[in-house]
Each structure stands twice: as C-alpha cells, then as structure tokens.
C-alpha cells in the first residue's frame, strides 16, 4: 500500500525519534514521506509515543498537516491516529489545538477516514466531546455529502458523541431534518447509527417534539432482527414517548406488541441475557410511557399477568425495579 | 577419464606411469604416457605357485612392508647402501628371527570346508577398501561444534520476547481503548436507563401541574362568575325596588303628557280637525277675500267718486 520504496533512516534506541525529527525538516518531499513512514512504524513501539511527544513533534506535524502532497497529509493523519491511542497523546493533541487544521482535512478524500477515526478516539478524552462541538457545523455539513457506508457510519457515531454533549446546539442547527433521510437509508448499519444519533437528540424537550416526526421510520427499524437496531429504536421511542404527542403517535404506529415481545423473550444463557439487558430496560420504559395514556393502559392491563409473571421470574435487580414501576403505572387509577 | 561428474574421490585414481620409459627424454616430453598395467613388472599376476621366484636375487626389505598379504612386491635392483656419512657407522643387523625359509615348494596347507546343508549363504562381507592416503586424526570435543540450536536461542529469545512484549503492549493499548469505550457505553446505558424515568416523572409532574392550574383557573373563573351573578342579582333587586315606585309615577306623568290616548280621539284630532279647520279656514278665507274684494270695490268706487267729486270740485271752482 505504501508507494514509498526505501524506508527512512531510523536511528537506534534513543536516537530514533530526534533523527526522524531532523529528517522531517528537510524541504524535499520524498525524504519527508519516507521519514513519516518510518515514524509511523516507530510509533508502534509503545514507549516511543511518549518519547515523541516529549520531543515536541507535534508542532512539526501541525505544519506538515498543511503540506501540498496528499500522501504526506495522509501519513501525518495516521501518525496522529496512533498518537491518539494513548491518553497522554489525546491530551497533547487537544492542548495543542489540532482541531482547526483537522477540520480542514475533513474535505480531503484520502485523509477523511483517518480523521474520523482520530476524532472518535479524541472523543474518549474527558474534554473531547466539548472540543468536538466546535467541529459540529462542519460535520453536519458533511453529512448529506458522504457516500461510502463505512464513512457514513463513522460520521454518524461522531455526531452521536457531539449530540450527547450538547443536543441543544444541534437542534438549533436543524439536525433532525438532516438525519431523517439517513433513517430510511438502505444499509442497516447506517440506519442503526442514525437511530443512535436520534436517541441522543431526543433527550431535550424540543428534540422530543422534533423527533416525533420521524417516528414511522424508527418503528420500522424496531422490527428488524438486529439487536443493536432494536436497542437504538426502542431508545428513541422511550425518549419520544414522554411527550403526549409522541405517546399518541407511537400507539398509532402500533409499537406496543413489538415492545411486549421484546420484553417477554426469555433466554437461558447468561451472556445473552446480560447483553440484552439494556434492550429490555428500554422497552420496559417505553411501555411505561405508553401506559400513561388511557388506550395504552387498557391494552397493557390485558397483558398485566404476563408482566407480573415476568417480574417474578427475573433475577436482575434493575430489570425488576423497572418492571415494578411499569406495573404500578399500569394499575394506576386517579 | 571423465571429469568428476559421476564420482567424488577422496584420492583420485591416477594413471600409473610407465617405468621403462625414461623420466626425462631429450625431446623434452615430460608427459606421462600411460603404460599397460598388465605389462608392468611391478604388478603381480597369476597363481602364486607358478611363478618363478626371483626373490633370491634382490634383497627383500621386510621391515618396511607393513601388511603384506599374498602379494609380494617384486622389486628391481636396489642400489647398495651408501657409504656411511662421516661420523656415523653402519651396523649390520641380522634379521634371523624374521627370516623365512624360502623353498621351491611352498608350504601348502589343505583345508576342507563344507557348508552345512541348511545354512544359508552368508552375507557377502562389506567391501572395505584398504586405506590409501595419509592418515589424519581429529577429535571434536564437547563444546567445539557450532550448535545452531544453542547459539540461536538467546537471539530468538530476545526477538520473540521483544515482539511479544510489543504486541502485548499494543494489545493492552487496544484493550485500554476498548475499556474506555465500554465504560462510556456503560455510563451511557445507565444514564439512558434513569433518564427517561426522570423525563417521564417530569412530564407527569408537568401534566399534573398544568391540570391543577387549569382546574384552579376554572375554579377561580367559576367563583368570579358566581360573584358576578350575585352582584347582578343584588343590582337587580335594588333596581326592582326603585322601579317599583318609579312605574306608577312614570305612568302618571306619561298619562299627564298625553302619551296614552284614545286612538279614535287622536285620529279625529289629527285627521279630522285639521281638515275641518282647513275647510273652515278656506271658507273664512273665501269670505275674507270676498270681503276684501268688496272692500276694494267699495274703495274703488269711493275713490272714483272722490275723483269725480274732485273733478267736480275743480270744475266747480273753475268757471
């Protein structure tokens, strides 16, 4: 894959990093590329990364990010990606304000994927989400233009991160209408990722009302067999059904039987149960929301023995609590 | 002979040189011409018993022949031993004990051998050619040989160890990242577990509060309406009371003003009387006009009379 044939000169031991740093300063493009390739290889060794950071590499790399050669830019992105694997690397990258040049690179085709991966690693940092917010307008602008499925999924997961930090900003820039076509996209992965983003968006009140519009697509996603898809879709329904409009819409779309089926499925293996635990909890919460309407309450009262039996059989504490809340709401009378 | 393509020799077979040829010839040809080995007098051919013995002629040097088998090397005339060098002395040694009695009739021993009828033919003994060439000895001690396995072990250990270490660290890094993401996910799930409940309760609270406020507003409005109604009723009672006295006086004044009338009377008054009056007036006017006319006539007449009188007067005065 690497078109550069001879690897760069790598010194031994402690000299590796400073020597490469010198080579990076060379004006000729070919030598620089080789040095970058060698640096990328070097950084795979675990302690070199901290060494490189201490040697003040980052400023040089920042300059190189704006180089003309696209190969150089791609290589630098890879190196940054490797640096971001460490916590200290992430911290250094955020502190050295790498985000503006990186946002320029979002437009660049060969680097784009690496930049997405890099940004998703940065979001693992404690202040990473907040710093990603500055990139939010650019990311949202890229959303309709992205063609490849993998890049779409990466971009959507980045957006989910941003939305979780501050959904209001996204709602102000009209995120729901941008995301709506992705929910009915062809690929399942894209739909799943879009549903996760919707779930993050539907946390504040204004978001709930906006997401009500796209509930039909979400209900369609709920019918899929994939567990992640079901999880995300039931999450969206759970949040949206808090509002009255959402409740009525959901009942109208007839999601109640599907949610009941999700709750009452029994599995014997411990691992499957543990994996399905969030799904069961979300579905139960959604049922609780829907049980606050008279129509929903009536439907659920018919299913009440089923719920009670389930709550007796269940071992997990959290699920039991949620089940009891649901039963309470169903049997509530004013 | 071929090149060594077919065999590998430890000592190559050599051509036996012809001893009868002089080694050096005036023609300068030093090339060894291969002589016929069967005609070579050194080679012993034939049965041992049929050979005329020529050993008596040349002294046989038995001491230098090591393992002499049935072959006996036929030697040519050897030169006599040279004179001793100065300072040395040759010693004659009798090798009696090593001498053999030579006779025409060789010692023959007859041995019969008969193989057992049931014995298998024994295996041919392995042909081991007699040793030619120089003997060389070498002894390899315990640690002399280069044992690849041992030498390579430390290098391999380092290589493998470093690789494993690096890969372990890389895997640990990846696991760290994965753990971070798993932690984020777990946190997110926990949050998402509790958050909708919070929202639901908030929403419930909000709905109830709105309901309550609405009811309170309604209640207030009802109260206000009641108050209004009460006020209205009080006002009505008051006004009724006032009006109660008001009505007869009003009626009285109205009657006084003449608002209550007899329609026939009114009709007579409004329609009949004006006409009547008009008619009367007209009649009177006519009368008046007639009288005026009369008056005018009278006036005219009197005026004329007056004029006539005046004329008469003037005429009378005039003579």
mmCIF file of N, CA, C and O in Angstrom, chain A residues 126-170:
data_model
loop_
_atom_site.group_PDB
_atom_site.id
_atom_site.type_symbol
_atom_site.label_atom_id
_atom_site.label_comp_id
_atom_site.label_asym_id
_atom_site.label_seq_id
_atom_site.Cartn_x
_atom_site.Cartn_y
_atom_site.Cartn_z
ATOM 1 N N UNK A 126 -11.721 13.204 28.302
ATOM 2 C CA UNK A 126 -12.776 13.772 29.128
ATOM 3 C C UNK A 126 -13.328 15.066 28.548
ATOM 4 O O UNK A 126 -14.515 15.303 28.591
ATOM 5 N N UNK A 127 -12.468 15.884 27.963
ATOM 6 C CA UNK A 127 -12.991 17.109 27.362
ATOM 7 C C UNK A 127 -13.109 16.984 25.852
ATOM 8 O O UNK A 127 -13.278 17.961 25.151
ATOM 9 N N UNK A 128 -13.008 15.757 25.384
ATOM 10 C CA UNK A 128 -13.023 15.565 23.938
ATOM 11 C C UNK A 128 -14.353 15.930 23.332
ATOM 12 O O UNK A 128 -14.431 16.547 22.271
ATOM 13 N N UNK A 129 -15.417 15.539 24.006
ATOM 14 C CA UNK A 129 -16.731 15.831 23.462
ATOM 15 C C UNK A 129 -16.950 17.320 23.295
ATOM 16 O O UNK A 129 -17.455 17.789 22.265
ATOM 17 N N UNK A 130 -16.529 18.084 24.296
ATOM 18 C CA UNK A 130 -16.727 19.529 24.228
ATOM 19 C C UNK A 130 -15.934 20.128 23.073
ATOM 20 O O UNK A 130 -16.402 21.034 22.384
ATOM 21 N N UNK A 131 -14.718 19.606 22.855
ATOM 22 C CA UNK A 131 -13.934 20.175 21.763
ATOM 23 C C UNK A 131 -14.470 19.747 20.417
ATOM 24 O O UNK A 131 -14.318 20.445 19.434
ATOM 25 N N UNK A 132 -15.131 18.595 20.374
ATOM 26 C CA UNK A 132 -15.710 18.180 19.099
ATOM 27 C C UNK A 132 -16.852 19.079 18.702
ATOM 28 O O UNK A 132 -17.200 19.183 17.536
ATOM 29 N N UNK A 133 -17.454 19.718 19.708
ATOM 30 C CA UNK A 133 -18.593 20.564 19.395
ATOM 31 C C UNK A 133 -18.219 21.696 18.452
ATOM 32 O O UNK A 133 -19.030 22.141 17.656
ATOM 33 N N UNK A 134 -16.960 22.153 18.561
ATOM 34 C CA UNK A 134 -16.542 23.223 17.665
ATOM 35 C C UNK A 134 -16.573 22.761 16.213
ATOM 36 O O UNK A 134 -16.736 23.546 15.307
ATOM 37 N N UNK A 135 -16.412 21.448 16.037
ATOM 38 C CA UNK A 135 -16.417 20.948 14.664
ATOM 39 C C UNK A 135 -17.809 20.618 14.183
ATOM 40 O O UNK A 135 -17.984 20.177 13.053
ATOM 41 N N UNK A 136 -18.793 20.789 15.067
ATOM 42 C CA UNK A 136 -20.131 20.291 14.748
ATOM 43 C C UNK A 136 -20.694 20.844 13.434
ATOM 44 O O UNK A 136 -21.211 20.083 12.641
ATOM 45 N N UNK A 137 -20.592 22.156 13.159
ATOM 46 C CA UNK A 137 -21.178 22.635 11.904
ATOM 47 C C UNK A 137 -20.575 21.944 10.688
ATOM 48 O O UNK A 137 -21.293 21.512 9.788
ATOM 49 N N UNK A 138 -19.245 21.779 10.719
ATOM 50 C CA UNK A 138 -18.607 21.131 9.566
ATOM 51 C C UNK A 138 -19.081 19.702 9.402
ATOM 52 O O UNK A 138 -19.358 19.229 8.303
ATOM 53 N N UNK A 139 -19.155 19.016 10.534
ATOM 54 C CA UNK A 139 -19.561 17.624 10.460
ATOM 55 C C UNK A 139 -20.972 17.512 9.916
ATOM 56 O O UNK A 139 -21.279 16.643 9.110
ATOM 57 N N UNK A 140 -21.824 18.422 10.369
ATOM 58 C CA UNK A 140 -23.198 18.319 9.909
ATOM 59 C C UNK A 140 -23.306 18.672 8.441
ATOM 60 O O UNK A 140 -24.143 18.136 7.736
ATOM 61 N N UNK A 141 -22.407 19.578 8.012
ATOM 62 C CA UNK A 141 -22.438 19.912 6.591
ATOM 63 C C UNK A 141 -22.017 18.707 5.766
ATOM 64 O O UNK A 141 -22.486 18.502 4.659
ATOM 65 N N UNK A 142 -21.121 17.892 6.319
ATOM 66 C CA UNK A 142 -20.637 16.753 5.569
ATOM 67 C C UNK A 142 -21.655 15.645 5.494
ATOM 68 O O UNK A 142 -21.536 14.745 4.682
ATOM 69 N N UNK A 143 -22.629 15.687 6.356
ATOM 70 C CA UNK A 143 -23.495 14.521 6.483
ATOM 71 C C UNK A 143 -24.235 14.180 5.197
ATOM 72 O O UNK A 143 -24.221 13.016 4.794
ATOM 73 N N UNK A 144 -24.850 15.134 4.509
ATOM 74 C CA UNK A 144 -25.552 14.708 3.299
ATOM 75 C C UNK A 144 -24.601 14.334 2.169
ATOM 76 O O UNK A 144 -24.986 13.630 1.260
ATOM 77 N N UNK A 145 -23.327 14.754 2.254
ATOM 78 C CA UNK A 145 -22.454 14.551 1.102
ATOM 79 C C UNK A 145 -21.720 13.226 1.173
ATOM 80 O O UNK A 145 -21.110 12.813 0.220
ATOM 81 N N UNK A 146 -21.757 12.562 2.276
ATOM 82 C CA UNK A 146 -20.938 11.368 2.429
ATOM 83 C C UNK A 146 -21.543 10.214 1.660
ATOM 84 O O UNK A 146 -22.737 9.959 1.763
ATOM 85 N N UNK A 147 -20.724 9.478 0.892
ATOM 86 C CA UNK A 147 -21.301 8.412 0.080
ATOM 87 C C UNK A 147 -21.035 7.034 0.624
ATOM 88 O O UNK A 147 -21.900 6.199 0.664
ATOM 89 N N UNK A 148 -19.778 6.787 1.051
ATOM 90 C CA UNK A 148 -19.458 5.414 1.438
ATOM 91 C C UNK A 148 -20.123 5.054 2.734
ATOM 92 O O UNK A 148 -20.245 5.862 3.642
ATOM 93 N N UNK A 149 -20.507 3.783 2.828
ATOM 94 C CA UNK A 149 -21.265 3.352 4.004
ATOM 95 C C UNK A 149 -20.434 3.445 5.265
ATOM 96 O O UNK A 149 -20.885 3.937 6.305
ATOM 97 N N UNK A 150 -19.185 2.995 5.146
ATOM 98 C CA UNK A 150 -18.350 2.966 6.345
ATOM 99 C C UNK A 150 -18.121 4.361 6.877
ATOM 100 O O UNK A 150 -18.208 4.620 8.083
ATOM 101 N N UNK A 151 -17.862 5.305 5.940
ATOM 102 C CA UNK A 151 -17.625 6.675 6.381
ATOM 103 C C UNK A 151 -18.884 7.274 6.969
ATOM 104 O O UNK A 151 -18.841 8.045 7.932
ATOM 105 N N UNK A 152 -20.031 6.900 6.397
ATOM 106 C CA UNK A 152 -21.286 7.401 6.947
ATOM 107 C C UNK A 152 -21.458 6.936 8.382
ATOM 108 O O UNK A 152 -21.875 7.698 9.257
ATOM 109 N N UNK A 153 -21.156 5.653 8.600
ATOM 110 C CA UNK A 153 -21.333 5.114 9.952
ATOM 111 C C UNK A 153 -20.397 5.812 10.924
ATOM 112 O O UNK A 153 -20.783 6.186 12.042
ATOM 113 N N UNK A 154 -19.139 6.033 10.488
ATOM 114 C CA UNK A 154 -18.181 6.729 11.360
ATOM 115 C C UNK A 154 -18.664 8.134 11.687
ATOM 116 O O UNK A 154 -18.621 8.578 12.836
ATOM 117 N N UNK A 155 -19.126 8.829 10.630
ATOM 118 C CA UNK A 155 -19.565 10.198 10.826
ATOM 119 C C UNK A 155 -20.754 10.247 11.768
ATOM 120 O O UNK A 155 -20.846 11.108 12.645
ATOM 121 N N UNK A 156 -21.677 9.304 11.605
ATOM 122 C CA UNK A 156 -22.856 9.307 12.466
ATOM 123 C C UNK A 156 -22.480 9.015 13.911
ATOM 124 O O UNK A 156 -23.070 9.591 14.832
ATOM 125 N N UNK A 157 -21.499 8.135 14.114
ATOM 126 C CA UNK A 157 -21.127 7.869 15.509
ATOM 127 C C UNK A 157 -20.454 9.086 16.127
ATOM 128 O O UNK A 157 -20.652 9.401 17.300
ATOM 129 N N UNK A 158 -19.670 9.828 15.304
ATOM 130 C CA UNK A 158 -19.082 11.074 15.805
ATOM 131 C C UNK A 158 -20.163 12.062 16.200
ATOM 132 O O UNK A 158 -20.106 12.719 17.245
ATOM 133 N N UNK A 159 -21.182 12.161 15.319
ATOM 134 C CA UNK A 159 -22.260 13.090 15.605
ATOM 135 C C UNK A 159 -23.002 12.687 16.866
ATOM 136 O O UNK A 159 -23.440 13.550 17.631
ATOM 137 N N UNK A 160 -23.152 11.372 17.074
ATOM 138 C CA UNK A 160 -23.818 10.927 18.295
ATOM 139 C C UNK A 160 -23.061 11.425 19.510
ATOM 140 O O UNK A 160 -23.665 11.890 20.485
ATOM 141 N N UNK A 161 -21.724 11.308 19.453
ATOM 142 C CA UNK A 161 -20.909 11.831 20.556
ATOM 143 C C UNK A 161 -21.193 13.296 20.812
ATOM 144 O O UNK A 161 -21.414 13.722 21.944
ATOM 145 N N UNK A 162 -21.179 14.076 19.718
ATOM 146 C CA UNK A 162 -21.416 15.510 19.878
ATOM 147 C C UNK A 162 -22.787 15.763 20.478
ATOM 148 O O UNK A 162 -22.949 16.597 21.371
ATOM 149 N N UNK A 163 -23.775 15.031 19.966
ATOM 150 C CA UNK A 163 -25.130 15.296 20.433
ATOM 151 C C UNK A 163 -25.275 14.975 21.905
ATOM 152 O O UNK A 163 -26.057 15.597 22.614
ATOM 153 N N UNK A 164 -24.523 13.944 22.340
ATOM 154 C CA UNK A 164 -24.669 13.592 23.742
ATOM 155 C C UNK A 164 -24.162 14.698 24.640
ATOM 156 O O UNK A 164 -24.634 14.864 25.750
ATOM 157 N N UNK A 165 -23.164 15.442 24.152
ATOM 158 C CA UNK A 165 -22.626 16.504 24.992
ATOM 159 C C UNK A 165 -23.571 17.695 25.024
ATOM 160 O O UNK A 165 -23.925 18.200 26.084
ATOM 161 N N UNK A 166 -24.002 18.120 23.842
ATOM 162 C CA UNK A 166 -24.856 19.298 23.810
ATOM 163 C C UNK A 166 -25.897 19.158 22.717
ATOM 164 O O UNK A 166 -25.649 19.545 21.580
ATOM 165 N N UNK A 167 -27.033 18.596 23.020
ATOM 166 C CA UNK A 167 -28.019 18.408 21.954
ATOM 167 C C UNK A 167 -28.683 19.694 21.511
ATOM 168 O O UNK A 167 -29.159 19.795 20.384
ATOM 169 N N UNK A 168 -28.704 20.701 22.377
ATOM 170 C CA UNK A 168 -29.421 21.916 22.027
ATOM 171 C C UNK A 168 -28.802 22.598 20.826
ATOM 172 O O UNK A 168 -29.505 23.069 19.927
ATOM 173 N N UNK A 169 -27.475 22.628 20.812
ATOM 174 C CA UNK A 169 -26.798 23.280 19.688
ATOM 175 C C UNK A 169 -27.165 22.589 18.384
ATOM 176 O O UNK A 169 -27.411 23.222 17.363
ATOM 177 N N UNK A 170 -27.200 21.263 18.444
ATOM 178 C CA UNK A 170 -27.528 20.529 17.228
ATOM 179 C C UNK A 170 -28.955 20.809 16.792
ATOM 180 O O UNK A 170 -29.233 20.975 15.610
#
